[in-house]
Amino acid sequence: MRSASVPRSLFLLTGAGVSAESGLGTFRDKEGLWTRYSLEDVASLDGYRRNPTLVLDFYNKRRANLQGAKPNAAHGALARLEKVWREHGRDFILCTQNIDDLHEQAGSQNVLHMHGELTKARCDDCGQLTAYDGDLSIELGCGACGRIGGMRPHVVWFGEAPLEMERIHDALANADLFVAIGTSGAVYPAAGFVMEANAAGISTMEINLQPSDNAAMFDTAQYGPASETVPAWVEALLAEL
């Protein structure tokens, strides 16, 4: 392993478990969103083109749910970690699978959203990206190309390529410590980051409510609610600076 007692470069990956205590449920629990909707209907380009109203309504409900959510202690701790880490001249990358903006609300400055952002809309025709926190509809027009009815959520659907992958792979390759927080270990390519880290000799750690699907691949682990485990880990790490 390449790490010293205090890593110089951190790469953090967060998943739905970080936001669950803020009232944003995970997808794969017993009452998760995917138990009430068909993936093909609401999370694919074919579904969107087949029934855009259904898809837009699904994401409008998710956006409304987000508007009532607040960052929890885990989000706050990670924002503090980034601030202090950078003040000490060290590298810090926060990559998230989440499409909410709770990291930003907590104060995180540079978040890589590999699955998109719920608070943005994208024109399905010209690709124009727009900050948008209202309801999307088929009557909405694109401010760039003018077409009506092509504004979709800026969200990566199944079958689409995740975003920021070149930056993500470069940052991971240069890290000294890779930490996966609140992830299921079941969604690729993010689930494969730990294998990349292991192959490069980078130390790895999992912080989760319970062991993930790929828990055996991590060097160390801490388990418990994110609002408790993440702040405790952050405080312990900062105490070593």
CSV table of C-alpha atoms in Angstrom, one decimal:
chain,number,residue,atom,x,y,z
A,1,MET,CA,0.0,0.0,0.0
A,2,ARG,CA,1.0,3.5,-0.8
A,3,SER,CA,-0.5,5.3,2.2
A,4,ALA,CA,1.4,6.8,5.1
A,5,SER,CA,-0.2,7.4,8.5
A,6,VAL,CA,-2.0,10.5,7.1
A,7,PRO,CA,-2.9,10.3,3.4
A,8,ARG,CA,-2.0,13.3,1.3
A,9,SER,CA,-4.7,12.7,-1.3
A,10,LEU,CA,-8.2,11.6,-0.5
A,11,PHE,CA,-10.8,10.2,-2.9
A,12,LEU,CA,-14.2,9.8,-1.4
A,13,LEU,CA,-17.2,8.1,-3.1
A,14,THR,CA,-20.6,8.7,-1.6
A,15,GLY,CA,-23.9,6.8,-2.2
A,16,ALA,CA,-27.5,6.9,-1.2
A,17,GLY,CA,-26.7,5.9,2.4
A,18,VAL,CA,-25.2,9.3,3.0
A,19,SER,CA,-28.5,11.0,2.2
A,20,ALA,CA,-30.9,8.4,3.7
A,21,GLU,CA,-31.0,10.1,7.1
A,22,SER,CA,-32.0,13.4,5.4
A,23,GLY,CA,-35.2,11.7,4.3
A,24,LEU,CA,-34.1,10.6,0.8
A,25,GLY,CA,-34.6,6.9,0.8
A,26,THR,CA,-32.2,4.5,-0.9
A,27,PHE,CA,-33.4,2.6,-4.0
A,28,ARG,CA,-32.8,-0.9,-2.9
A,29,ASP,CA,-34.4,-1.1,0.5
A,30,LYS,CA,-37.7,-2.9,0.9
A,31,GLU,CA,-39.8,0.3,0.3
A,32,GLY,CA,-37.4,1.9,-2.1
A,33,LEU,CA,-38.5,3.7,-5.2
A,34,TRP,CA,-37.7,0.8,-7.5
A,35,THR,CA,-40.3,-1.3,-5.7
A,36,ARG,CA,-43.0,1.1,-6.9
A,37,TYR,CA,-41.8,1.9,-10.4
A,38,SER,CA,-40.5,0.0,-13.4
A,39,LEU,CA,-36.9,0.9,-14.2
A,40,GLU,CA,-37.7,0.6,-17.9
A,41,ASP,CA,-40.6,3.1,-17.5
A,42,VAL,CA,-38.9,5.9,-15.5
A,43,ALA,CA,-35.2,5.5,-15.7
A,44,SER,CA,-34.4,4.9,-19.3
A,45,LEU,CA,-34.2,7.0,-22.5
A,46,ASP,CA,-36.7,4.6,-24.2
A,47,GLY,CA,-39.1,5.1,-21.3
A,48,TYR,CA,-38.8,8.9,-21.5
A,49,ARG,CA,-39.5,8.9,-25.2
A,50,ARG,CA,-42.3,6.5,-24.8
A,51,ASN,CA,-44.1,8.4,-22.0
A,52,PRO,CA,-42.3,11.6,-21.1
A,53,THR,CA,-45.1,12.8,-18.8
A,54,LEU,CA,-44.7,9.8,-16.6
A,55,VAL,CA,-40.9,10.2,-16.3
A,56,LEU,CA,-41.1,14.0,-15.7
A,57,ASP,CA,-43.7,13.5,-13.0
A,58,PHE,CA,-41.5,10.9,-11.3
A,59,TYR,CA,-38.6,13.3,-11.2
A,60,ASN,CA,-40.8,16.2,-10.2
A,61,LYS,CA,-41.8,14.2,-7.1
A,62,ARG,CA,-38.2,13.5,-6.4
A,63,ARG,CA,-37.3,17.1,-6.8
A,64,ALA,CA,-40.1,18.1,-4.4
A,65,ASN,CA,-38.8,15.6,-1.9
A,66,LEU,CA,-35.3,17.1,-2.2
A,67,GLN,CA,-36.6,20.6,-1.5
A,68,GLY,CA,-37.8,19.4,1.9
A,69,ALA,CA,-34.5,17.7,2.8
A,70,LYS,CA,-31.6,19.1,4.7
A,71,PRO,CA,-28.0,18.0,5.0
A,72,ASN,CA,-27.3,15.7,7.9
A,73,ALA,CA,-24.2,15.4,10.1
A,74,ALA,CA,-22.4,13.3,7.5
A,75,HIS,CA,-22.7,15.9,4.8
A,76,GLY,CA,-21.5,18.6,7.2
A,77,ALA,CA,-18.5,16.5,8.3
A,78,LEU,CA,-17.4,15.9,4.7
A,79,ALA,CA,-17.6,19.6,3.9
A,80,ARG,CA,-15.5,20.4,6.9
A,81,LEU,CA,-13.0,17.7,5.9
A,82,GLU,CA,-12.6,19.2,2.5
A,83,LYS,CA,-12.1,22.7,3.8
A,84,VAL,CA,-9.4,21.7,6.4
A,85,TRP,CA,-7.8,19.2,4.0
A,86,ARG,CA,-7.3,21.9,1.3
A,87,GLU,CA,-6.1,24.4,3.9
A,88,HIS,CA,-3.3,22.0,4.6
A,89,GLY,CA,-2.4,21.9,0.9
A,90,ARG,CA,-3.7,18.3,0.5
A,91,ASP,CA,-5.8,16.9,-2.4
A,92,PHE,CA,-9.4,16.2,-1.9
A,93,ILE,CA,-12.0,14.7,-4.4
A,94,LEU,CA,-15.6,14.0,-3.5
A,95,CYS,CA,-17.4,11.9,-6.1
A,96,THR,CA,-21.0,11.1,-5.5
A,97,GLN,CA,-23.5,8.7,-7.1
A,98,ASN,CA,-26.3,10.8,-5.6
A,99,ILE,CA,-28.2,13.3,-7.7
A,100,ASP,CA,-29.3,15.5,-4.8
A,101,ASP,CA,-27.4,18.7,-3.8
A,102,LEU,CA,-27.1,18.0,-0.1
A,103,HIS,CA,-23.3,18.0,-0.3
A,104,GLU,CA,-23.3,21.4,-1.8
A,105,GLN,CA,-25.9,22.6,0.7
A,106,ALA,CA,-23.6,21.5,3.5
A,107,GLY,CA,-20.7,23.5,2.0
A,108,SER,CA,-18.8,21.1,-0.2
A,109,GLN,CA,-17.1,23.1,-2.9
A,110,ASN,CA,-16.1,20.7,-5.7
A,111,VAL,CA,-18.4,17.7,-6.1
A,112,LEU,CA,-18.3,15.3,-9.1
A,113,HIS,CA,-21.8,14.1,-9.8
A,114,MET,CA,-21.3,11.0,-11.8
A,115,HIS,CA,-25.0,10.3,-12.1
A,116,GLY,CA,-26.1,13.8,-12.8
A,117,GLU,CA,-27.9,16.4,-10.7
A,118,LEU,CA,-31.6,16.7,-9.9
A,119,THR,CA,-31.5,20.5,-9.7
A,120,LYS,CA,-30.6,20.8,-13.4
A,121,ALA,CA,-32.4,20.1,-16.7
A,122,ARG,CA,-31.0,19.2,-20.0
A,123,CYS,CA,-32.4,19.5,-23.5
A,124,ASP,CA,-32.7,16.1,-25.1
A,125,ASP,CA,-32.1,17.7,-28.5
A,126,CYS,CA,-29.2,20.2,-28.3
A,127,GLY,CA,-27.8,19.1,-24.9
A,128,GLN,CA,-28.0,22.5,-23.3
A,129,LEU,CA,-27.7,22.3,-19.5
A,130,THR,CA,-29.7,24.6,-17.3
A,131,ALA,CA,-30.1,25.1,-13.5
A,132,TYR,CA,-33.7,24.3,-12.8
A,133,ASP,CA,-35.5,23.5,-9.6
A,134,GLY,CA,-39.1,23.7,-10.7
A,135,ASP,CA,-41.4,21.1,-12.3
A,136,LEU,CA,-40.5,19.9,-15.7
A,137,SER,CA,-43.2,19.4,-18.3
A,138,ILE,CA,-43.6,18.6,-22.0
A,139,GLU,CA,-44.7,22.2,-22.5
A,140,LEU,CA,-41.3,23.5,-21.4
A,141,GLY,CA,-39.0,24.9,-24.0
A,142,CYS,CA,-35.2,25.0,-24.3
A,143,GLY,CA,-33.7,28.4,-23.9
A,144,ALA,CA,-30.9,27.5,-26.4
A,145,CYS,CA,-32.5,25.8,-29.3
A,146,GLY,CA,-36.1,26.8,-28.7
A,147,ARG,CA,-37.6,23.3,-29.0
A,148,ILE,CA,-40.7,22.6,-26.9
A,149,GLY,CA,-41.0,19.3,-25.1
A,150,GLY,CA,-37.4,18.1,-25.0
A,151,MET,CA,-36.3,19.2,-21.5
A,152,ARG,CA,-35.4,16.1,-19.4
A,153,PRO,CA,-33.8,15.7,-16.0
A,154,HIS,CA,-30.0,16.0,-16.0
A,155,VAL,CA,-29.8,12.5,-14.6
A,156,VAL,CA,-27.9,9.4,-16.0
A,157,TRP,CA,-30.4,6.7,-16.8
A,158,PHE,CA,-29.8,3.0,-17.2
A,159,GLY,CA,-27.9,2.4,-20.4
A,160,GLU,CA,-26.3,5.8,-20.4
A,161,ALA,CA,-22.7,6.6,-19.6
A,162,PRO,CA,-21.9,8.1,-16.2
A,163,LEU,CA,-20.5,11.6,-16.2
A,164,GLU,CA,-17.0,13.0,-15.3
A,165,MET,CA,-15.4,9.6,-15.7
A,166,GLU,CA,-12.1,10.8,-17.1
A,167,ARG,CA,-11.6,13.2,-14.1
A,168,ILE,CA,-12.8,10.5,-11.7
A,169,HIS,CA,-10.3,7.9,-13.0
A,170,ASP,CA,-7.4,10.4,-13.0
A,171,ALA,CA,-8.2,11.5,-9.4
A,172,LEU,CA,-8.6,8.0,-8.2
A,173,ALA,CA,-5.2,6.9,-9.7
A,174,ASN,CA,-3.5,9.8,-7.8
A,175,ALA,CA,-5.2,9.1,-4.4
A,176,ASP,CA,-3.5,7.7,-1.3
A,177,LEU,CA,-6.8,6.7,0.3
A,178,PHE,CA,-10.1,5.7,-1.3
A,179,VAL,CA,-13.1,5.7,1.0
A,180,ALA,CA,-16.6,4.5,-0.1
A,181,ILE,CA,-19.4,5.9,2.1
A,182,GLY,CA,-23.0,4.8,2.1
A,183,THR,CA,-22.7,2.7,-1.1
A,184,SER,CA,-24.3,-0.6,-2.0
A,185,GLY,CA,-21.3,-1.9,-3.9
A,186,ALA,CA,-23.8,-3.1,-6.5
A,187,VAL,CA,-23.9,-0.3,-9.1
A,188,TYR,CA,-21.1,-0.1,-11.7
A,189,PRO,CA,-18.8,1.5,-12.6
A,190,ALA,CA,-18.7,3.0,-9.1
A,191,ALA,CA,-18.6,-0.5,-7.5
A,192,GLY,CA,-15.4,-1.2,-9.4
A,193,PHE,CA,-13.5,1.8,-8.0
A,194,VAL,CA,-12.3,-0.3,-5.1
A,195,MET,CA,-10.8,-2.8,-7.5
A,196,GLU,CA,-9.0,0.0,-9.3
A,197,ALA,CA,-7.6,1.3,-6.0
A,198,ASN,CA,-6.5,-2.1,-5.0
A,199,ALA,CA,-4.7,-2.7,-8.3
A,200,ALA,CA,-2.9,0.6,-7.9
A,201,GLY,CA,-1.8,-0.1,-4.3
A,202,ILE,CA,-4.1,2.5,-2.8
A,203,SER,CA,-5.5,2.0,0.7
A,204,THR,CA,-9.2,1.5,0.8
A,205,MET,CA,-11.9,1.9,3.4
A,206,GLU,CA,-15.6,1.3,3.6
A,207,ILE,CA,-18.0,3.4,5.8
A,208,ASN,CA,-21.5,2.0,5.6
A,209,LEU,CA,-24.6,1.1,7.6
A,210,GLN,CA,-23.8,-2.6,6.9
A,211,PRO,CA,-21.3,-4.4,4.7
A,212,SER,CA,-21.7,-3.7,1.0
A,213,ASP,CA,-21.8,-6.3,-1.8
A,214,ASN,CA,-18.0,-5.8,-2.3
A,215,ALA,CA,-17.1,-5.3,1.3
A,216,ALA,CA,-14.4,-8.0,1.2
A,217,MET,CA,-12.4,-5.9,-1.2
A,218,PHE,CA,-11.7,-3.1,1.3
A,219,ASP,CA,-8.8,-3.0,3.7
A,220,THR,CA,-10.7,-1.6,6.6
A,221,ALA,CA,-14.4,-0.8,7.4
A,222,GLN,CA,-16.6,1.1,9.9
A,223,TYR,CA,-20.3,0.3,10.2
A,224,GLY,CA,-23.2,2.3,11.6
A,225,PRO,CA,-25.4,5.2,10.6
A,226,ALA,CA,-23.7,7.7,8.4
A,227,SER,CA,-24.6,10.6,10.7
A,228,GLU,CA,-22.5,9.0,13.4
A,229,THR,CA,-19.7,7.1,11.7
A,230,VAL,CA,-18.7,9.8,9.2
A,231,PRO,CA,-18.3,12.6,11.7
A,232,ALA,CA,-16.4,10.3,14.0
A,233,TRP,CA,-14.0,9.2,11.2
A,234,VAL,CA,-13.5,12.8,10.1
A,235,GLU,CA,-12.6,14.0,13.6
A,236,ALA,CA,-10.2,11.1,14.0
A,237,LEU,CA,-8.5,11.9,10.7
A,238,LEU,CA,-8.2,15.6,11.3
A,239,ALA,CA,-6.7,15.0,14.7
A,240,GLU,CA,-3.8,13.3,12.9
A,241,LEU,CA,-2.9,16.4,10.8
